[in-house]
XYZ file of C-alpha atoms in Angstrom:
539
model
C -2.926 -26.326 16.325
C -1.119 -26.862 13.336
C -1.066 -30.632 11.685
C 1.129 -33.069 12.439
C 3.589 -33.472 9.497
C 2.732 -37.920 8.193
C 5.033 -40.420 8.279
C 6.203 -40.413 4.451
C 4.474 -44.063 2.680
C 5.688 -45.483 -0.480
C 5.923 -48.695 -2.323
C 9.141 -50.723 -1.738
C 11.773 -49.428 -4.599
C 13.675 -52.557 -6.262
C 16.863 -51.201 -4.022
C 15.578 -51.694 -1.580
C 13.343 -55.492 -1.892
C 17.471 -56.213 -3.109
C 18.801 -55.746 0.567
C 16.451 -57.881 1.988
C 17.879 -60.764 3.533
C 15.598 -63.390 1.986
C 17.397 -61.968 -1.223
C 20.643 -61.214 -0.026
C 21.554 -65.168 0.205
C 21.611 -65.322 -3.079
C 24.232 -62.267 -3.442
C 22.416 -60.420 -5.862
C 24.546 -58.200 -9.020
C 23.148 -55.698 -11.141
C 23.602 -56.204 -14.631
C 21.215 -53.334 -16.115
C 19.374 -50.461 -15.364
C 20.947 -49.495 -13.004
C 19.626 -45.908 -12.798
C 15.917 -47.589 -12.512
C 16.301 -49.206 -9.643
C 14.309 -46.638 -7.842
C 11.110 -48.406 -9.557
C 8.453 -48.884 -7.605
C 7.993 -53.021 -6.781
C 4.127 -53.354 -6.285
C 3.834 -56.976 -6.619
C 6.443 -60.049 -7.204
C 5.763 -62.974 -10.463
C 7.412 -65.680 -11.036
C 7.121 -67.071 -14.420
C 9.171 -69.044 -15.900
C 6.811 -68.421 -19.636
C 8.220 -66.394 -22.997
C 5.005 -64.518 -23.056
C 4.859 -63.014 -19.059
C 3.455 -59.876 -20.330
C -0.336 -61.042 -20.573
C -0.017 -62.310 -16.555
C 1.238 -58.699 -15.906
C -0.143 -55.358 -14.827
C 2.957 -53.191 -14.359
C 5.234 -52.299 -11.326
C 5.903 -56.226 -11.060
C 9.111 -57.792 -10.065
C 9.314 -60.941 -12.286
C 11.127 -63.755 -10.934
C 12.551 -66.566 -13.359
C 15.276 -69.750 -13.053
C 15.644 -68.616 -17.507
C 14.030 -72.100 -17.615
C 12.696 -71.828 -21.230
C 15.078 -68.741 -22.210
C 15.971 -69.474 -25.977
C 19.002 -68.913 -27.435
C 17.952 -66.676 -29.639
C 19.001 -62.933 -29.538
C 15.616 -61.836 -31.414
C 13.395 -63.841 -29.347
C 15.434 -61.973 -25.787
C 14.728 -58.885 -27.207
C 11.174 -59.240 -27.996
C 11.043 -61.081 -24.038
C 12.228 -57.815 -22.887
C 10.726 -55.607 -24.440
C 7.281 -57.104 -23.119
C 8.570 -56.712 -19.955
C 9.065 -53.110 -20.803
C 5.645 -52.127 -22.642
C 4.285 -53.400 -20.171
C 5.889 -51.637 -17.455
C 7.617 -54.298 -15.194
C 9.868 -53.221 -12.224
C 12.334 -55.233 -13.327
C 13.806 -59.055 -13.860
C 15.857 -61.160 -11.642
C 17.331 -64.507 -12.839
C 18.406 -66.867 -10.390
C 21.552 -68.887 -11.868
C 22.464 -72.276 -11.990
C 19.287 -74.098 -13.820
C 19.010 -72.859 -16.936
C 22.412 -70.593 -17.172
C 25.945 -70.345 -15.254
C 25.976 -67.013 -16.588
C 23.355 -64.135 -17.656
C 23.502 -64.061 -22.090
C 24.881 -60.869 -23.361
C 22.174 -61.026 -25.559
C 19.932 -60.599 -22.594
C 21.257 -58.024 -21.065
C 22.536 -55.966 -24.192
C 18.224 -55.890 -24.388
C 17.824 -55.158 -20.605
C 20.112 -51.652 -20.817
C 18.773 -50.440 -24.622
C 15.085 -50.788 -22.709
C 16.386 -49.682 -19.197
C 14.989 -52.740 -17.651
C 16.351 -53.575 -14.453
C 17.976 -56.791 -14.820
C 19.677 -59.022 -11.218
C 21.523 -62.013 -11.247
C 21.006 -63.936 -8.599
C 24.753 -66.577 -7.673
C 23.202 -68.585 -5.523
C 19.687 -69.985 -5.282
C 17.155 -68.601 -2.716
C 13.224 -70.092 -2.032
C 11.274 -68.129 -4.780
C 7.949 -68.595 -2.314
C 10.013 -66.610 0.446
C 10.391 -63.863 -1.364
C 7.179 -63.478 -2.395
C 5.505 -63.973 0.735
C 8.747 -61.382 2.750
C 8.148 -58.715 -0.391
C 3.906 -59.291 -0.462
C 3.709 -58.999 3.989
C 5.630 -55.627 3.180
C 3.815 -54.184 0.543
C 0.083 -55.158 2.495
C 1.523 -53.294 5.128
C 2.496 -50.601 3.559
C -0.507 -50.114 1.847
C -2.316 -50.630 5.046
C -0.402 -47.647 6.858
C -1.210 -45.695 3.335
C -4.781 -45.983 4.049
C -4.783 -45.296 8.014
C -2.779 -42.430 7.161
C -5.222 -41.016 4.117
C -8.097 -41.194 6.567
C -5.923 -38.769 8.602
C -5.190 -36.519 5.836
C -8.835 -37.010 4.715
C -9.792 -35.624 8.471
C -7.349 -32.434 8.235
C -8.552 -31.381 5.288
C -12.271 -31.819 6.264
C -12.093 -29.900 9.494
C -10.250 -26.982 7.136
C -13.541 -27.336 4.718
C -15.735 -27.312 7.449
C -13.957 -23.889 9.346
C -13.822 -21.800 6.227
C -9.524 -21.958 5.983
C -8.579 -19.861 3.667
C -6.135 -20.642 0.334
C -3.062 -19.204 2.159
C -3.614 -22.087 5.592
C -4.782 -24.345 2.466
C -1.400 -24.012 0.994
C 0.880 -24.284 3.981
C -0.721 -27.243 5.515
C -0.063 -28.449 2.527
C 3.648 -28.269 2.570
C 3.914 -28.850 6.314
C 1.832 -32.399 5.382
C 4.582 -33.285 2.739
C 7.613 -31.279 3.784
C 8.456 -29.971 0.265
C 7.362 -26.594 -1.080
C 4.274 -25.953 -2.665
C 2.765 -23.087 -4.845
C -0.870 -22.074 -6.011
C -1.315 -20.688 -9.673
C -3.810 -19.549 -11.499
C -4.859 -20.378 -15.406
C -2.295 -17.810 -16.416
C 0.663 -19.922 -14.352
C 0.810 -16.569 -11.684
C 1.951 -17.999 -8.916
C -0.693 -16.588 -6.320
C 0.181 -18.247 -2.923
C 2.930 -20.220 -1.610
C 4.756 -21.610 1.418
C 8.543 -22.366 0.496
C 8.849 -23.800 4.482
C 11.577 -21.063 4.971
C 13.435 -21.304 1.486
C 14.171 -18.265 -0.460
C 11.912 -17.349 -3.495
C 14.740 -16.567 -5.572
C 15.937 -20.134 -6.975
C 12.181 -21.566 -6.115
C 9.713 -19.333 -7.974
C 12.581 -17.625 -10.949
C 10.622 -17.807 -13.870
C 7.932 -19.327 -13.060
C 6.008 -18.996 -16.132
C 8.175 -20.232 -18.465
C 8.972 -23.656 -16.113
C 5.455 -24.166 -14.833
C 4.099 -24.512 -18.941
C 6.660 -26.957 -19.010
C 4.860 -28.938 -16.571
C 1.569 -30.451 -17.986
C -1.645 -31.115 -15.950
C -1.787 -35.327 -16.261
C -4.477 -37.681 -15.938
C -3.347 -38.417 -12.646
C -0.354 -37.050 -10.295
C 2.586 -38.148 -11.541
C 6.392 -36.460 -11.872
C 5.277 -34.038 -14.728
C 7.948 -31.685 -16.655
C 11.972 -31.898 -16.239
C 11.598 -31.146 -12.919
C 9.331 -33.960 -11.902
C 6.647 -31.555 -10.116
C 3.572 -32.957 -8.926
C 0.441 -31.098 -10.429
C -2.807 -31.371 -9.500
C -6.093 -29.370 -11.116
C -7.993 -26.594 -8.895
C -11.579 -26.043 -9.973
C -14.142 -22.957 -9.340
C -17.544 -22.461 -11.097
C -16.245 -22.282 -14.751
C -14.411 -24.968 -14.978
C -10.568 -25.330 -14.304
C -9.103 -22.130 -12.245
C -5.854 -23.071 -11.386
C -3.082 -26.167 -10.004
C -1.689 -26.984 -6.890
C 1.993 -27.733 -7.760
C 4.055 -29.530 -4.968
C 7.989 -29.395 -5.877
C 8.693 -33.090 -5.580
C 11.620 -33.031 -7.654
C 11.529 -37.049 -8.171
C 12.518 -37.073 -11.424
C 11.602 -40.460 -13.410
C 10.540 -41.448 -10.141
C 7.473 -43.029 -8.848
C 5.582 -40.224 -6.738
C 5.390 -41.115 -3.070
C 1.846 -42.024 -2.628
C 1.617 -40.052 0.854
C 2.129 -36.638 -1.328
C -0.397 -37.393 -3.801
C -2.986 -37.994 -1.599
C -2.289 -34.945 0.534
C -2.046 -33.079 -3.021
C -5.443 -34.246 -4.155
C -7.109 -33.642 -0.658
C -5.402 -30.068 -1.350
C -7.003 -29.636 -5.030
C -10.352 -30.882 -3.312
C -10.785 -28.320 -0.404
C -9.586 -25.025 -2.523
C -12.249 -26.361 -4.631
C -14.815 -26.350 -2.227
C -13.239 -22.995 -1.255
C -13.840 -21.468 -4.554
C -17.501 -22.597 -4.771
C -18.108 -21.557 -1.534
C -18.584 -18.083 -2.746
C -16.489 -14.386 -4.092
C -12.909 -15.437 -3.794
C -10.823 -12.430 -3.852
C -7.569 -14.672 -4.304
C -5.955 -12.323 -6.650
C -5.985 -9.501 -4.299
C -5.221 -11.437 -0.909
C -2.111 -12.650 -3.099
C -1.235 -8.868 -4.360
C -1.853 -7.662 -0.560
C 0.734 -9.973 0.843
C 3.067 -9.025 -1.654
C 2.550 -5.575 -1.229
C 3.199 -5.909 2.416
C 6.282 -7.524 2.441
C 7.793 -4.855 0.254
C 6.332 -2.117 2.213
C 7.626 -3.785 5.632
C 11.273 -4.824 4.289
C 10.903 -8.412 4.631
C 12.130 -10.145 1.861
C 14.936 -11.411 2.616
C 16.874 -10.126 -0.656
C 16.069 -7.754 -3.495
C 16.183 -11.077 -5.998
C 14.101 -13.041 -3.721
C 11.598 -9.381 -3.907
C 11.547 -9.281 -7.725
C 11.374 -12.849 -7.963
C 8.529 -13.341 -6.216
C 6.853 -9.956 -7.863
C 7.901 -11.465 -11.539
C 6.014 -14.575 -10.535
C 3.209 -12.812 -9.555
C 2.556 -10.927 -13.188
C 4.619 -7.861 -12.227
C 7.353 -7.251 -14.666
C 9.789 -5.866 -12.085
C 13.207 -5.344 -14.663
C 13.638 -3.210 -17.027
C 10.716 -0.942 -16.017
C 9.832 2.138 -14.079
C 8.262 0.958 -10.445
C 5.519 3.632 -8.803
C 4.286 2.949 -5.380
C 0.645 4.115 -5.298
C -1.463 4.931 -2.160
C -5.476 5.623 -1.986
C -6.272 6.888 1.455
C -10.290 6.486 2.292
C -12.519 6.916 5.251
C -14.578 3.520 5.246
C -17.671 3.985 4.740
C -18.936 0.429 2.798
C -19.058 1.710 -0.331
C -15.083 1.254 -0.899
C -15.712 -2.416 -0.520
C -13.615 -4.190 -3.289
C -12.439 -0.629 -4.722
C -9.017 -2.218 -4.744
C -10.612 -5.091 -7.387
C -12.176 -2.209 -9.787
C -8.789 -0.610 -10.096
C -7.107 -3.663 -10.831
C -10.210 -4.717 -13.491
C -9.180 -0.573 -14.464
C -5.729 -0.884 -15.291
C -5.453 -4.016 -16.550
C -7.929 -3.142 -19.528
C -5.738 -0.509 -20.490
C -2.553 -2.733 -20.268
C -1.377 -1.280 -17.283
C 0.473 -4.641 -15.358
C 0.132 -3.310 -11.725
C -0.078 -5.324 -8.057
C -3.006 -3.541 -5.819
C -4.427 -4.651 -2.818
C -5.525 -3.212 0.708
C -2.207 -2.977 2.622
C -4.433 -1.246 5.805
C -7.801 -0.158 6.895
C -8.104 2.756 4.743
C -5.818 2.880 2.315
C -5.222 0.570 -0.748
C -1.787 -0.256 -2.221
C -1.015 -0.336 -6.195
C 2.237 -0.673 -7.505
C 3.042 0.189 -10.914
C 5.051 -1.072 -13.757
C 5.486 1.427 -16.876
C 7.842 0.479 -19.638
C 8.026 4.362 -20.398
C 8.712 6.225 -17.278
C 6.765 9.548 -18.656
C 3.407 7.270 -18.391
C 2.724 7.545 -14.961
C 1.015 10.795 -14.762
C -2.097 9.935 -16.979
C -2.137 6.343 -15.299
C -2.008 8.344 -11.738
C -4.793 10.507 -13.201
C -6.981 7.380 -14.250
C -6.582 6.132 -10.450
C -7.652 9.261 -9.045
C -10.706 9.922 -10.569
C -12.199 6.234 -10.327
C -10.923 6.981 -6.684
C -13.845 9.628 -6.489
C -16.302 8.639 -8.217
C -16.552 5.350 -5.862
C -15.784 7.041 -2.923
C -16.569 11.023 -3.247
C -13.789 14.181 -2.510
C -12.691 12.542 0.500
C -10.592 10.199 -1.230
C -6.862 10.847 -2.045
C -4.307 9.298 -4.035
C -1.402 9.917 -3.787
C 1.859 9.011 -5.677
C 5.905 8.233 -4.585
C 8.701 9.106 -6.792
C 9.490 6.408 -9.536
C 12.366 4.119 -9.040
C 13.983 1.646 -11.111
C 14.604 -1.669 -8.845
C 12.160 -3.197 -6.327
C 14.975 -2.449 -3.167
C 13.762 0.993 -3.388
C 9.907 1.129 -3.670
C 9.854 0.862 0.299
C 11.198 4.667 0.424
C 8.524 5.355 -2.242
C 5.913 4.253 -0.809
C 6.640 5.514 2.521
C 6.966 8.917 0.302
C 3.987 8.154 -1.297
C 2.201 7.215 2.253
C 3.168 10.325 4.410
C 2.202 12.448 1.407
C -1.705 11.059 1.360
C -1.170 11.379 5.368
C -0.611 14.857 4.595
C -3.445 16.397 2.700
C -5.773 17.839 4.092
C -10.272 18.976 2.974
C -8.188 22.489 2.801
C -5.221 21.409 0.302
C -5.729 22.383 -3.784
C -8.129 20.007 -5.139
C -5.866 17.642 -7.585
C -6.746 13.841 -9.037
C -3.479 12.933 -7.255
C -0.485 14.461 -4.860
C 3.010 14.004 -5.481
C 5.844 15.057 -2.289
C 5.644 18.046 -3.600
C 2.455 19.021 -2.935
C 3.064 18.463 1.207
C 3.487 22.270 2.204
C 3.982 23.969 5.850
C -0.135 23.358 6.365
C -0.006 19.839 5.141
C 3.474 18.929 7.010
C 2.088 20.426 9.962
C -1.369 18.803 10.244
C 1.193 15.125 10.206
C 3.032 16.468 12.795
C 0.070 17.288 14.492
C 0.900 15.020 17.786
C 3.720 15.994 18.407
C 3.716 17.172 21.704
C 6.855 20.045 21.409
C 4.681 21.889 18.135
C 1.157 21.564 20.243
C 3.617 23.187 23.758
C 5.085 25.492 21.349
C 1.169 26.746 19.703
C 0.806 27.005 23.079
C 3.195 29.142 24.163
C 2.910 31.763 21.190
C -0.850 31.931 21.331
C -2.195 31.349 25.219
C -2.634 34.819 25.739
C -4.915 35.492 22.696
C -7.269 32.272 23.381
C -7.746 33.354 26.968
C -8.827 37.129 26.096
C -11.399 35.767 23.249
C -12.549 33.428 25.543
C -13.036 35.690 28.204
C -14.195 38.504 26.212
C -16.070 36.581 23.404
C -13.624 38.078 21.629
C -12.058 38.068 18.377
C -8.656 38.728 17.807
C -7.376 35.100 17.523
C -9.699 35.559 13.802
C -7.733 39.130 13.062
C -4.594 37.368 13.737
C -5.347 34.698 11.042
C -6.851 37.305 8.649
C -3.255 39.045 9.211
C -1.318 36.151 8.409
C -3.180 34.659 5.323
C -2.804 38.041 3.982
C 0.752 38.156 4.223
C 0.363 41.433 5.987
C -1.932 43.438 3.441
C -3.705 45.455 6.577
C -6.527 46.624 3.976
C -6.949 42.544 2.697
C -7.100 41.672 6.215
C -9.728 43.960 7.309
C -11.813 42.785 4.586
C -10.805 38.876 5.136
C -11.840 40.277 8.883
C -15.024 41.735 8.057
C -14.405 45.074 10.029
C -13.815 48.500 9.122
C -9.762 49.349 8.838
C -9.916 51.519 11.911
C -11.457 48.674 14.073
C -9.319 46.228 12.408
C -5.918 48.496 12.898
C -7.425 48.763 16.860
C -7.409 44.879 17.203
C -3.985 44.076 15.689
C -2.662 47.137 18.414
C -3.994 45.064 21.174
C -2.655 41.858 19.727
C 0.641 43.301 19.944
C 0.389 44.458 22.919
C -1.274 41.008 24.911
C 1.462 38.725 23.111
C 4.669 41.368 22.907
C 5.593 41.154 19.721
C 6.374 43.815 16.128
C 3.546 42.118 13.597
C 5.909 43.689 11.326
C 8.826 41.684 11.912
C 8.747 39.159 9.104
C 10.288 36.109 11.906
C 7.786 36.718 14.400
C 4.946 37.035 11.993
C 6.243 33.785 10.811
C 6.125 32.195 14.428
C 2.841 32.817 14.882
C 1.609 31.199 11.537
C 3.276 28.323 12.051
C 1.343 28.497 15.996
C -1.975 28.993 14.389
C -1.460 26.537 11.376
C -0.738 24.106 14.385
C -3.427 24.713 16.445
C -6.142 24.050 12.859
C -3.963 21.436 12.330
C -5.448 19.464 15.892
C -8.626 21.411 15.618
C -8.320 23.517 18.925
C -9.673 26.706 19.927
C -10.204 27.731 16.351
C -13.031 30.384 16.200
C -13.228 31.841 13.019
C -11.402 29.371 10.563
C-alpha cells in the first residue's frame, strides 16, 4: 500500500502573521521589502534597543515603537544593517509613541537591505501579538515533530524490507508532491519520479542545471531554480545526490520536505551499503524498455531522458544491439561487463537486460562507420563469456530516437532467427536472415505447419512404416540443388540406389523433381520441419 501524502507543514511567514486579527487591528502597511514577505517567522521579539543583534539568532520578527531611534540617518542605517546581518525576518514599527510617520531614512535603509518594514497605524498589544504568534509556531513545531515520526517510520519500513531505489524515489515524490531525481556524481539522472509530468521540461539540459545547484551544508534552496539537494553515500564516500525540484526561490524550504529528503537520502545510502547495487544498469534497463515499447510521450521526452542519463541523442548515429543468450548463470552481470568494455573505449551507450535471455545495447556513435568494429567487440566479449550460443544482432542505424524502436525490433527478430546452422559470425544484421532463419522465426505458425504436413506426410509415413530413408534422400537432393551425383554422395548411396529413391519420392508425392517450382515447394516444407525439430531423420 503506498504511503499517504503528508500534510505540508511550515513556519508562519510574515505575510501570514500580518493577516492575523491581532495585527490587522493595527492597520499594517508594508513600506519596504515587499518581495520578502515569504520569509519564515521563527519567533517574535519585542525590543526598544538600538543594538538588538546581540539578542537575536535569526528569523525573528522584531516589534518596536521606535522609542530610542535616533534622528541621525547613519545610525538608522546601522540599526537596519544589524537586523539584516543577523538574519531577522522583518521589522514592525508602531506609530504614535516616537513617530507619527516612519522616517524616510529608515524606509530607504530597509529597502537597500531588503528587510521587510511594516508600520502599524494603530496601537496593538505586543503581548497579544507575541502570545498568538508563539502559540501558532509551537503548534506547528509539534505537528512537524509528529509528522517527522511518521516519515521516519515510512522509510524505516522500506529499508527493512529492502526496497529498491525506484521505490524510495517514488515515495519521496509522493510524500512531497514534487518531482524527485536521483543522480550520480557525474550528474546523470539514474532514477526519477516526475509525478506524471513530461520529461523534456524537467530534465532537459540536466547536467548543466544540476552543476549550478551545489550541495550545501544543510538542506536549503540551492542554485537558480531553488532545488533542495541531499547527498547519498556508499562504501567509497560521496556517491550521488537526491534532488527535490521544489523551486521555492529565495524562500524558506518546507520543513517537512527537508525531513522527507533527509530520511530518503539516508535510506538510499543504507541501500547502497547493504551490498552490490547495480543502479546504473537498472536505470539503463528502464530507459531501454521504455524506448523499445514506445512508452515515452514524445520524441522530445525520450531524447531528454536519454541525454539526462548520459547518452548523446542529438548529432549521433544510434544503433540498437541485442545479445541473445540462454540462461546458465554464466551471463550474470554480462551487461555490466559490456558497459565497462564500451566505456573503456570511449563509446557512449545504454546497456541493460531488456528481457529474460536478452541484453540490449543502445549505441550512440559520432561516426556512423564505426558501428561494425564496435559490434564485433561486443560479439567477441559475448562469445568469451557465454560461448558459441551467444548471438549478437544489430539493427539499422537511425538519426533520431523516434526510430530506435523499429531498429530494435529488427535486431530482435534477427537475433531470434539465427540458428546453430547459420554461418558463424561475431554479429548479425537483418540482411543475414535467409530463408532457413525466416522459417525458424515462423516455425510456430500453424499455416506453415499444415503446409509442411501436406507436402511431406506420405514420405514420413513411408519411412516410419518401412524404416526407410526417403526424407533424408530428398533433403540431400534439395541441398545439392538438384545435382543427383552430389546428392548421392551426400546421402551415402550408390547412384543406382539413389536414383531409385528419387523415383519412389516422385511417385509417392505425385511431383516432378525436375520442376524448379515444385522443388522449391518441397524445400520450404523440409526447412519448416527442420526448424521445428520434427521428423528429421538424417538431418
